[in-house]
Amino acid sequence: MLPERFGRYEVLDELGEGAMGRVYRAWDPGVSRVVAVKTLKTDYLTRETADEYLRRFRREAQSAGGLNHPAVVRVFDLGDDYLVMEYVEGRTLHRVIQEEGRLAPEAALRLIAPVAEAVDHAHRAGIVHRDIKPANIMVRPDGQPKLMDFGVARIEASVMTTAGQILGSPSYMSPEQIAGETVTSRSDVYSLAVVAYEMLTGQPPFQGKTITQVIYSVMHDPPPPPRQWNAALPARYDDIFARALAKDPAVRFATAGEFAAALELRELECALSAPARPAPSPRPAGNASPTVVSPGPATPAAPHTAWRAPALAAAAVAVLAAGGGFALRGTPGGPVPEAAAPPPLSTLGAAAATPPAPLPSPASPFPTARPARAAKAAATPVRPPSATPAPTPEPVVEGQLVETGPGVTPPSPRADQSAPYPDRARPLHLYGTVTIALIVDETGTPTDLRVVESAGPILDEAVLKAVRNWRFEPARKDGVRVKMRWQVRQTYRAAR
């Protein structure tokens, strides 16, 4: 029977059931919004362990409530035996894979990168998820992922261990977690790699007809190379997943971000051979429109944007120093630190073209030397034997993706546009700011739209729907139409 309410939260319907609880969609009348309420089962608890379990649950849920990341489902409230969370519309990644099969690498990487950043954000806060799997990743209608159940997995794991059962599917658990050893942040990196492997191949790396067979494979078998199942993947992926799924945690990538950066190595290789990116031009002033349009990478408040070439170029120093290993240094989408940036080619050419200082001559033993000839010789310029000519810049190609800089005219909307307030948001009194990252192509069409600052699924979808129909005057570089990254921000405020 459906319960009527939990505290002040009015139950609307049941969303699902797991090993340790049920999840309901509910209405919060205090702030007029839909929420998700997760309740806890006590089937595996005794009277002696119930109090300790609930005490741990409250402590862990409070820690998870401190996480603030766009790719993490937020925790709003905590009751005696229930948790109130952000309600996310969409499908679980498990369902996406079931319905669509393996994903194209580009689509998979768009999901892996934000989740990796969310995992690292939690690790910096001292929280290990312990249960990263496709069923715990929601994919919203706009394609953005949300990682669920931070903090809850640790409590459920302790209870299930006491009950003599295994929590979740062992296919996604690290060997040390199955063995009951200390679980660290590298265990989460392992689980994320299993999820990525399944996204790219359509199946997890370790399989079996029974749980016992799966556990044995996780503990003893090397992972099959992903290209065994999907030959279209880059050849380097076999080595990347062999490292990410190593039995020894010390061999794995140190962070989820490093693992995601390794999968994006193609962009890193391009960054190594590309000239340094010019400094972004300042945002033009005087735009009083409720829709703010700005070029450049995503704002720091939205760290789950796509990886940028300069950040990957900074990682190249660690890659080469490690003899082929992968280590990301810097923030995705952020600038390269000055100390890490290579000297510009013009500096190198100038250094090569500067002749060395002449060695001091010993005193001449011939007092009758001709001064005029000596003066003429001193005035003769010395040409270096191997001066390096300055590189010729590559010509701009129509449709090329460029950044702001000299000779670049940014795109501009063809009309003062904004997204209307959606009708279904009115009874819920929804307000907030939505920021969309996109690419304006050479025809002025917005592509690759991503929500980087969310105000909830209803307002997000309203802005996404509007921006998809916008048209821009395309950016130009040296008179050639090119692509450029852009952002659209719209704020919905309550009427005063």
Coordinates of C-alpha atoms in Angstrom, one line a residue:
M1 CA 0.0 0.0 0.0
L2 CA 1.3 3.4 -0.9
P3 CA 2.2 5.6 2.1
E4 CA 0.6 9.0 2.2
R5 CA 3.6 11.0 3.4
F6 CA 7.0 11.1 5.0
G7 CA 7.2 14.1 7.3
R8 CA 5.9 17.0 5.3
Y9 CA 6.5 15.3 2.0
E10 CA 3.3 14.1 0.2
V11 CA 3.8 10.8 -1.7
L12 CA 2.7 10.8 -5.3
D13 CA 3.8 7.4 -6.6
E14 CA 6.5 4.7 -6.2
L15 CA 9.6 5.0 -8.5
G16 CA 11.4 1.7 -7.6
E17 CA 12.7 -0.7 -5.1
G18 CA 16.2 -1.8 -4.2
A19 CA 17.9 -4.2 -1.8
M20 CA 17.7 -1.8 1.2
G21 CA 14.9 0.6 0.4
R22 CA 12.2 2.0 -1.8
V23 CA 12.1 5.3 -3.7
Y24 CA 9.0 7.5 -4.1
R25 CA 8.2 10.6 -6.0
A26 CA 6.8 13.1 -3.6
W27 CA 5.7 16.8 -3.3
D28 CA 7.4 19.2 -1.0
P29 CA 4.8 21.9 -0.2
G30 CA 7.3 24.0 1.7
V31 CA 9.2 25.0 -1.4
S32 CA 6.7 23.8 -4.1
R33 CA 8.8 21.2 -5.9
V34 CA 8.9 17.5 -6.7
V35 CA 11.4 15.5 -4.8
A36 CA 12.5 11.8 -4.5
V37 CA 12.2 10.2 -1.1
K38 CA 14.3 7.1 -0.4
T39 CA 13.1 5.0 2.6
L40 CA 15.1 2.3 4.4
K41 CA 14.2 -1.3 4.9
T42 CA 15.0 -2.9 8.3
D43 CA 14.6 -6.5 7.2
Y44 CA 18.3 -7.2 7.8
L45 CA 18.4 -5.3 11.2
T46 CA 18.1 -6.7 14.7
R47 CA 16.9 -4.6 17.6
E48 CA 20.5 -4.3 18.8
T49 CA 21.8 -3.0 15.4
A50 CA 18.9 -0.8 14.4
D51 CA 20.0 2.2 16.5
E52 CA 23.6 2.0 15.3
Y53 CA 22.5 1.6 11.7
L54 CA 20.3 4.7 11.8
R55 CA 23.0 6.7 13.5
R56 CA 25.4 5.8 10.7
F57 CA 22.8 6.5 8.1
R58 CA 22.3 10.0 9.4
R59 CA 26.0 10.7 9.6
E60 CA 26.8 9.5 6.1
A61 CA 23.7 11.2 4.6
Q62 CA 24.8 14.5 6.1
S63 CA 28.2 14.1 4.6
A64 CA 26.7 13.4 1.2
G65 CA 24.4 16.4 1.6
G66 CA 27.5 18.7 1.6
L67 CA 28.4 17.7 -2.0
N68 CA 27.6 20.4 -4.6
H69 CA 28.3 19.3 -8.1
P70 CA 26.1 19.5 -11.3
A71 CA 26.6 15.7 -11.9
V72 CA 25.7 14.7 -8.3
V73 CA 22.1 14.2 -7.2
R74 CA 21.6 16.7 -4.4
V75 CA 20.4 15.7 -0.9
F76 CA 17.8 18.2 0.5
D77 CA 16.6 16.7 3.8
L78 CA 17.0 13.8 6.2
G79 CA 14.4 12.2 8.3
D80 CA 14.6 9.4 10.9
D81 CA 14.5 6.7 8.3
Y82 CA 14.3 8.4 4.9
L83 CA 16.3 10.6 2.7
V84 CA 14.9 13.5 0.5
M85 CA 16.8 14.0 -2.7
E86 CA 16.6 15.9 -6.0
Y87 CA 14.1 14.4 -8.4
V88 CA 15.8 13.7 -11.7
E89 CA 13.8 13.0 -14.9
G90 CA 15.3 10.6 -17.4
R91 CA 16.5 7.0 -17.6
T92 CA 19.2 5.1 -15.7
L93 CA 22.3 4.3 -17.7
H94 CA 21.5 0.7 -17.2
R95 CA 18.2 1.2 -19.1
V96 CA 20.0 3.2 -21.8
I97 CA 22.4 0.4 -22.5
Q98 CA 19.6 -2.2 -22.4
E99 CA 17.5 -0.3 -24.9
E100 CA 20.3 1.1 -27.2
G101 CA 23.2 -1.3 -26.8
R102 CA 26.8 -0.1 -26.7
L103 CA 27.3 3.7 -27.2
A104 CA 29.4 5.4 -29.7
P105 CA 32.7 6.6 -28.2
E106 CA 31.8 10.2 -28.5
A107 CA 28.4 9.7 -26.7
A108 CA 30.1 7.5 -24.0
L109 CA 32.8 10.1 -23.3
R110 CA 30.2 12.8 -22.9
L111 CA 28.8 10.8 -20.0
I112 CA 32.1 9.6 -18.6
A113 CA 33.7 13.0 -18.2
P114 CA 31.0 14.6 -16.0
V115 CA 30.7 11.5 -13.8
A116 CA 34.5 11.3 -13.4
E117 CA 34.5 14.9 -12.2
A118 CA 31.7 14.2 -9.8
V119 CA 33.6 11.2 -8.4
D120 CA 36.7 13.3 -7.9
H121 CA 34.7 16.0 -6.3
A122 CA 33.4 13.5 -3.7
H123 CA 36.8 12.1 -3.1
R124 CA 38.2 15.5 -2.3
A125 CA 35.4 15.8 0.3
G126 CA 36.5 12.4 1.8
I127 CA 33.5 10.4 0.4
V128 CA 33.9 7.1 -1.4
H129 CA 30.8 6.1 -3.3
R130 CA 31.4 2.3 -3.2
D131 CA 28.5 1.4 -5.6
I132 CA 29.2 3.1 -9.0
K133 CA 27.2 1.2 -11.6
P134 CA 24.9 2.0 -14.5
A135 CA 21.8 1.7 -12.3
N136 CA 23.1 4.5 -10.1
I137 CA 23.7 6.9 -13.0
M138 CA 20.7 8.8 -14.3
V139 CA 20.8 10.3 -17.8
R140 CA 18.5 13.3 -18.2
P141 CA 16.6 14.2 -21.4
D142 CA 19.3 16.7 -22.3
G143 CA 22.0 13.9 -22.1
Q144 CA 23.6 15.1 -18.9
P145 CA 24.4 12.4 -16.3
K146 CA 23.6 12.5 -12.5
L147 CA 25.4 10.1 -10.1
M148 CA 23.1 8.9 -7.3
D149 CA 23.3 7.4 -3.8
F150 CA 26.5 9.0 -2.4
G151 CA 27.0 8.1 1.2
V152 CA 24.1 5.6 1.3
A153 CA 26.2 2.8 -0.3
R154 CA 28.6 2.7 2.7
I155 CA 25.8 2.2 5.2
E156 CA 24.1 -0.4 3.1
A157 CA 27.4 -2.2 2.6
S158 CA 28.0 -2.5 6.4
V159 CA 24.5 -3.8 7.0
M160 CA 24.6 -6.4 4.1
T161 CA 28.0 -7.5 5.2
T162 CA 26.6 -8.2 8.7
A163 CA 23.8 -10.1 7.2
G164 CA 26.2 -12.2 5.2
Q165 CA 25.1 -10.9 1.8
I166 CA 26.8 -9.1 -1.0
L167 CA 25.5 -5.6 -1.8
G168 CA 24.8 -4.9 -5.5
S169 CA 26.3 -6.6 -8.5
P170 CA 29.9 -7.9 -8.1
S171 CA 30.4 -7.2 -11.8
Y172 CA 31.1 -3.6 -10.8
M173 CA 32.9 -4.1 -7.5
S174 CA 36.7 -3.9 -7.2
P175 CA 38.6 -7.0 -6.1
E176 CA 39.5 -5.5 -2.8
Q177 CA 35.9 -4.6 -2.1
I178 CA 34.8 -8.2 -2.8
A179 CA 37.6 -9.5 -0.5
G180 CA 36.4 -7.2 2.3
E181 CA 39.6 -5.2 2.3
T182 CA 39.9 -1.4 2.7
V183 CA 38.0 0.4 0.0
T184 CA 39.7 3.6 -1.3
S185 CA 39.1 6.2 -4.0
R186 CA 40.8 3.9 -6.5
S187 CA 38.0 1.4 -5.9
D188 CA 35.6 4.0 -7.3
V189 CA 37.9 4.6 -10.3
Y190 CA 37.9 0.8 -10.9
S191 CA 34.0 0.7 -10.9
L192 CA 33.8 3.7 -13.2
A193 CA 36.1 1.9 -15.6
V194 CA 33.8 -1.1 -15.6
V195 CA 30.9 1.2 -16.4
A196 CA 32.9 2.8 -19.2
Y197 CA 33.9 -0.6 -20.6
E198 CA 30.2 -1.7 -20.7
M199 CA 29.2 1.6 -22.4
L200 CA 31.8 1.1 -25.1
T201 CA 31.3 -2.7 -25.6
G202 CA 27.8 -3.4 -24.5
Q203 CA 28.8 -5.8 -21.8
P204 CA 30.8 -5.7 -18.5
P205 CA 34.3 -7.1 -18.6
F206 CA 33.8 -9.8 -16.0
Q207 CA 30.9 -12.2 -16.5
G208 CA 29.6 -15.6 -15.4
K209 CA 26.4 -17.7 -15.2
T210 CA 26.5 -17.4 -11.4
I211 CA 27.6 -14.9 -8.9
T212 CA 30.4 -17.2 -7.8
Q213 CA 31.8 -17.3 -11.4
V214 CA 31.6 -13.5 -11.7
I215 CA 33.4 -13.1 -8.4
Y216 CA 36.2 -15.6 -9.4
S217 CA 36.6 -13.7 -12.7
V218 CA 36.9 -10.3 -11.0
M219 CA 39.4 -11.7 -8.5
H220 CA 41.6 -13.7 -10.9
D221 CA 41.0 -13.1 -14.6
P222 CA 42.5 -10.3 -16.7
P223 CA 39.9 -8.1 -18.4
P224 CA 39.3 -9.0 -22.0
P225 CA 40.6 -6.1 -24.3
P226 CA 37.6 -4.0 -25.2
R227 CA 38.6 -4.1 -28.8
Q228 CA 37.8 -7.8 -28.7
W229 CA 34.2 -6.8 -28.5
N230 CA 34.3 -3.5 -30.4
A231 CA 37.1 -3.4 -33.0
A232 CA 36.3 0.2 -33.9
L233 CA 37.7 1.5 -30.6
P234 CA 41.1 3.1 -30.6
A235 CA 44.0 0.6 -30.1
R236 CA 45.2 2.4 -27.0
Y237 CA 42.0 1.6 -25.2
D238 CA 43.2 -1.9 -24.6
D239 CA 46.1 -0.6 -22.5
I240 CA 44.0 2.0 -20.8
F241 CA 41.4 -0.5 -19.5
A242 CA 44.1 -3.0 -18.6
R243 CA 45.5 -0.4 -16.2
A244 CA 42.2 0.9 -15.0
L245 CA 41.0 -2.6 -14.2
A246 CA 44.2 -3.8 -12.6
K247 CA 43.8 -6.1 -9.5
D248 CA 46.4 -4.0 -7.6
P249 CA 44.9 -0.6 -6.8
A250 CA 48.4 1.0 -6.9
V251 CA 48.6 0.2 -10.6
R252 CA 45.3 2.0 -11.5
F253 CA 44.8 5.6 -12.3
A254 CA 45.0 7.7 -9.2
T255 CA 41.8 9.7 -10.0
A256 CA 38.8 9.3 -12.1
G257 CA 39.8 12.5 -14.0
E258 CA 43.1 10.9 -15.1
F259 CA 41.2 7.9 -16.4
A260 CA 38.8 10.1 -18.4
A261 CA 41.8 12.2 -19.7
A262 CA 43.5 9.0 -20.9
L263 CA 40.4 8.1 -23.0
E264 CA 40.5 11.6 -24.5
L265 CA 44.2 11.3 -25.5
R266 CA 43.3 12.0 -29.1
E267 CA 42.6 15.6 -28.1
L268 CA 45.8 15.7 -26.1
E269 CA 47.9 14.6 -29.1
C270 CA 46.3 17.4 -31.2
A271 CA 47.0 19.9 -28.4
L272 CA 50.7 19.0 -28.4
S273 CA 51.1 20.0 -32.0
A274 CA 48.8 23.1 -31.9
P275 CA 50.0 26.7 -31.2
A276 CA 49.2 28.2 -27.8
R277 CA 45.6 29.4 -27.5
P278 CA 45.4 33.2 -27.4
A279 CA 43.9 34.9 -24.4
P280 CA 40.1 35.2 -24.6
S281 CA 38.7 38.6 -25.6
P282 CA 36.6 40.4 -22.9
R283 CA 32.9 40.0 -23.0
P284 CA 31.2 42.9 -24.7
A285 CA 29.3 45.2 -22.3
G286 CA 25.9 46.7 -22.6
N287 CA 23.8 43.5 -23.1
A288 CA 20.6 44.1 -21.0
S289 CA 18.8 41.1 -22.4
P290 CA 17.7 38.4 -19.9
T291 CA 19.6 36.0 -22.1
V292 CA 23.4 36.4 -21.6
V293 CA 25.5 35.1 -24.4
S294 CA 29.2 34.6 -23.9
P295 CA 32.0 32.8 -25.7
G296 CA 34.6 30.5 -24.2
P297 CA 34.7 27.5 -22.0
A298 CA 32.2 26.8 -19.3
T299 CA 32.2 28.8 -16.0
P300 CA 34.0 27.3 -13.0
A301 CA 30.6 26.6 -11.4
A302 CA 30.1 23.9 -14.1
P303 CA 33.3 21.8 -14.1
H304 CA 31.8 18.9 -16.1
T305 CA 32.1 20.6 -19.5
A306 CA 34.0 18.9 -22.3
W307 CA 37.8 18.5 -22.0
R308 CA 39.7 21.4 -23.5
A309 CA 42.9 21.0 -25.5
P310 CA 45.1 23.3 -23.2
A311 CA 44.2 21.3 -20.1
L312 CA 45.1 18.1 -21.9
A313 CA 48.3 19.6 -23.2
A314 CA 49.3 20.3 -19.6
A315 CA 48.7 16.7 -18.9
A316 CA 51.1 15.7 -21.6
V317 CA 54.1 16.6 -19.4
A318 CA 53.0 14.0 -16.9
V319 CA 52.3 11.5 -19.7
L320 CA 55.8 11.8 -21.1
A321 CA 57.5 11.8 -17.7
A322 CA 55.7 8.6 -16.7
G323 CA 56.9 6.8 -19.8
G324 CA 53.5 6.5 -21.5
G325 CA 51.3 6.5 -18.3
F326 CA 48.5 9.0 -18.1
A327 CA 48.1 11.7 -15.5
L328 CA 46.0 14.8 -15.8
R329 CA 47.3 18.0 -14.4
G330 CA 44.9 21.0 -14.3
T331 CA 41.2 21.5 -14.5
P332 CA 39.2 20.4 -17.5
G333 CA 38.3 23.6 -19.4
G334 CA 40.7 25.8 -17.4
P335 CA 43.8 27.6 -18.6
V336 CA 47.2 26.1 -18.7
P337 CA 49.4 27.4 -15.8
E338 CA 52.1 29.7 -17.0
A339 CA 54.8 27.4 -15.6
A340 CA 53.4 24.5 -17.6
A341 CA 53.0 26.3 -20.9
P342 CA 55.8 25.6 -23.5
P343 CA 57.8 28.6 -24.8
P344 CA 56.2 30.0 -28.0
L345 CA 57.8 29.0 -31.3
S346 CA 58.8 32.6 -32.0
T347 CA 60.9 32.7 -28.9
L348 CA 62.6 29.5 -29.9
G349 CA 63.3 30.8 -33.4
A350 CA 64.7 34.1 -32.0
A351 CA 67.0 32.2 -29.6
A352 CA 68.3 30.0 -32.5
A353 CA 68.9 33.1 -34.7
T354 CA 70.9 35.0 -32.0
P355 CA 74.7 34.5 -32.6
P356 CA 76.8 33.4 -29.7
A357 CA 78.9 36.1 -28.0
P358 CA 82.4 36.3 -29.5
L359 CA 85.2 34.8 -27.4
P360 CA 87.7 37.3 -26.1
S361 CA 90.8 37.5 -28.3
P362 CA 94.3 37.2 -26.7
A363 CA 96.6 40.2 -27.0
S364 CA 98.1 40.3 -30.5
P365 CA 101.9 39.7 -30.6
F366 CA 102.1 41.8 -33.8
P367 CA 102.0 45.6 -33.0
T368 CA 101.9 46.4 -36.7
A369 CA 98.5 44.9 -37.3
R370 CA 96.2 47.0 -39.6
P371 CA 93.5 48.7 -37.5
A372 CA 91.3 49.5 -40.6
R373 CA 91.1 45.8 -41.6
A374 CA 90.2 44.8 -38.0
A375 CA 87.4 47.4 -37.9
K376 CA 86.0 46.1 -41.2
A377 CA 86.1 42.5 -40.0
A378 CA 84.3 43.5 -36.8
A379 CA 81.5 45.2 -38.8
T380 CA 80.8 42.1 -40.9
P381 CA 77.6 40.4 -39.7
V382 CA 77.8 36.8 -38.6
R383 CA 75.1 34.6 -40.0
P384 CA 74.2 31.6 -37.8
P385 CA 74.8 28.3 -39.6
S386 CA 71.4 26.8 -38.7
A387 CA 68.8 29.6 -38.1
T388 CA 65.3 28.1 -37.8
P389 CA 62.7 29.9 -40.0
A390 CA 59.5 31.0 -38.2
P391 CA 56.7 28.5 -38.9
T392 CA 54.1 29.4 -41.5
P393 CA 50.6 29.5 -39.9
E394 CA 48.1 27.0 -41.2
P395 CA 45.4 28.6 -43.3
V396 CA 41.9 28.8 -41.8
V397 CA 39.5 26.2 -43.1
E398 CA 35.8 26.9 -43.2
G399 CA 34.1 25.0 -40.4
Q400 CA 37.2 24.8 -38.3
L401 CA 36.7 25.0 -34.5
V402 CA 38.5 28.1 -33.2
E403 CA 38.8 30.1 -30.0
T404 CA 38.6 33.8 -29.4
G405 CA 41.6 35.8 -30.4
P406 CA 43.1 38.2 -33.0
G407 CA 41.3 38.2 -36.3
V408 CA 38.2 36.3 -34.8
T409 CA 34.7 37.8 -34.9
P410 CA 32.5 35.9 -32.5
P411 CA 29.0 34.7 -33.4
S412 CA 26.0 36.9 -32.6
P413 CA 22.3 36.0 -32.3
R414 CA 20.2 37.3 -35.2
A415 CA 17.5 38.5 -32.8
D416 CA 17.2 39.4 -29.1
Q417 CA 15.9 36.0 -28.0
S418 CA 14.9 34.4 -24.8
A419 CA 13.1 31.3 -23.7
P420 CA 9.5 31.7 -22.5
Y421 CA 8.6 30.7 -19.0
P422 CA 7.0 27.2 -19.3
D423 CA 3.4 26.8 -18.4
R424 CA 3.9 23.7 -16.3
A425 CA 6.5 25.5 -14.2
R426 CA 3.9 28.1 -13.0
P427 CA 2.0 25.9 -10.5
L428 CA 5.3 24.7 -9.1
H429 CA 6.7 28.3 -8.8
L430 CA 10.1 27.2 -10.3
Y431 CA 12.8 29.8 -10.6
G432 CA 16.6 29.8 -11.2
T433 CA 19.4 30.2 -13.7
V434 CA 20.0 27.8 -16.7
T435 CA 23.3 28.0 -18.5
I436 CA 23.7 26.1 -21.8
A437 CA 27.1 25.4 -23.4
L438 CA 27.0 24.9 -27.2
I439 CA 28.9 25.2 -30.4
V440 CA 27.8 27.6 -33.1
D441 CA 28.8 26.0 -36.4
E442 CA 29.8 27.8 -39.6
T443 CA 26.2 28.1 -40.7
G444 CA 25.1 29.8 -37.5
T445 CA 23.3 26.6 -36.2
P446 CA 23.7 25.8 -32.5
T447 CA 25.0 22.2 -31.9
D448 CA 26.3 20.0 -29.1
L449 CA 24.0 21.7 -26.5
R450 CA 24.8 20.8 -22.9
V451 CA 23.4 22.1 -19.6
V452 CA 26.2 23.3 -17.4
E453 CA 24.1 25.1 -14.8
S454 CA 20.8 23.6 -14.0
A455 CA 17.5 25.1 -12.5
G456 CA 15.7 21.7 -12.7
P457 CA 14.5 19.6 -15.6
I458 CA 11.5 21.7 -16.5
L459 CA 13.3 25.0 -16.8
D460 CA 16.4 23.3 -18.4
E461 CA 14.3 21.8 -21.1
A462 CA 12.5 25.1 -21.8
V463 CA 15.8 26.8 -22.5
L464 CA 17.2 23.9 -24.4
K465 CA 14.2 23.8 -26.6
A466 CA 14.4 27.5 -27.4
V467 CA 18.1 27.6 -28.1
R468 CA 17.9 24.7 -30.5
N469 CA 15.7 26.9 -32.7
W470 CA 18.0 30.0 -32.6
R471 CA 20.1 31.1 -35.5
F472 CA 23.3 33.1 -35.3
E473 CA 25.5 35.1 -37.5
P474 CA 28.5 32.6 -37.6
A475 CA 31.9 33.4 -36.2
R476 CA 34.6 34.4 -38.7
K477 CA 38.3 34.2 -38.6
D478 CA 40.2 36.1 -41.2
G479 CA 37.0 36.4 -43.1
V480 CA 36.3 32.6 -43.1
R481 CA 33.2 31.2 -41.4
V482 CA 34.2 29.0 -38.5
K483 CA 32.8 27.2 -35.5
M484 CA 33.1 28.6 -32.0
R485 CA 32.1 27.6 -28.4
W486 CA 29.4 29.7 -26.9
Q487 CA 27.2 30.0 -23.8
V488 CA 23.6 31.0 -23.2
R489 CA 22.5 31.9 -19.7
Q490 CA 18.9 32.7 -18.7
T491 CA 17.5 33.5 -15.3
Y492 CA 13.9 33.1 -14.3
R493 CA 12.9 35.3 -11.4
A494 CA 9.8 35.5 -9.3
A495 CA 7.5 38.5 -10.2
R496 CA 7.9 41.3 -7.7

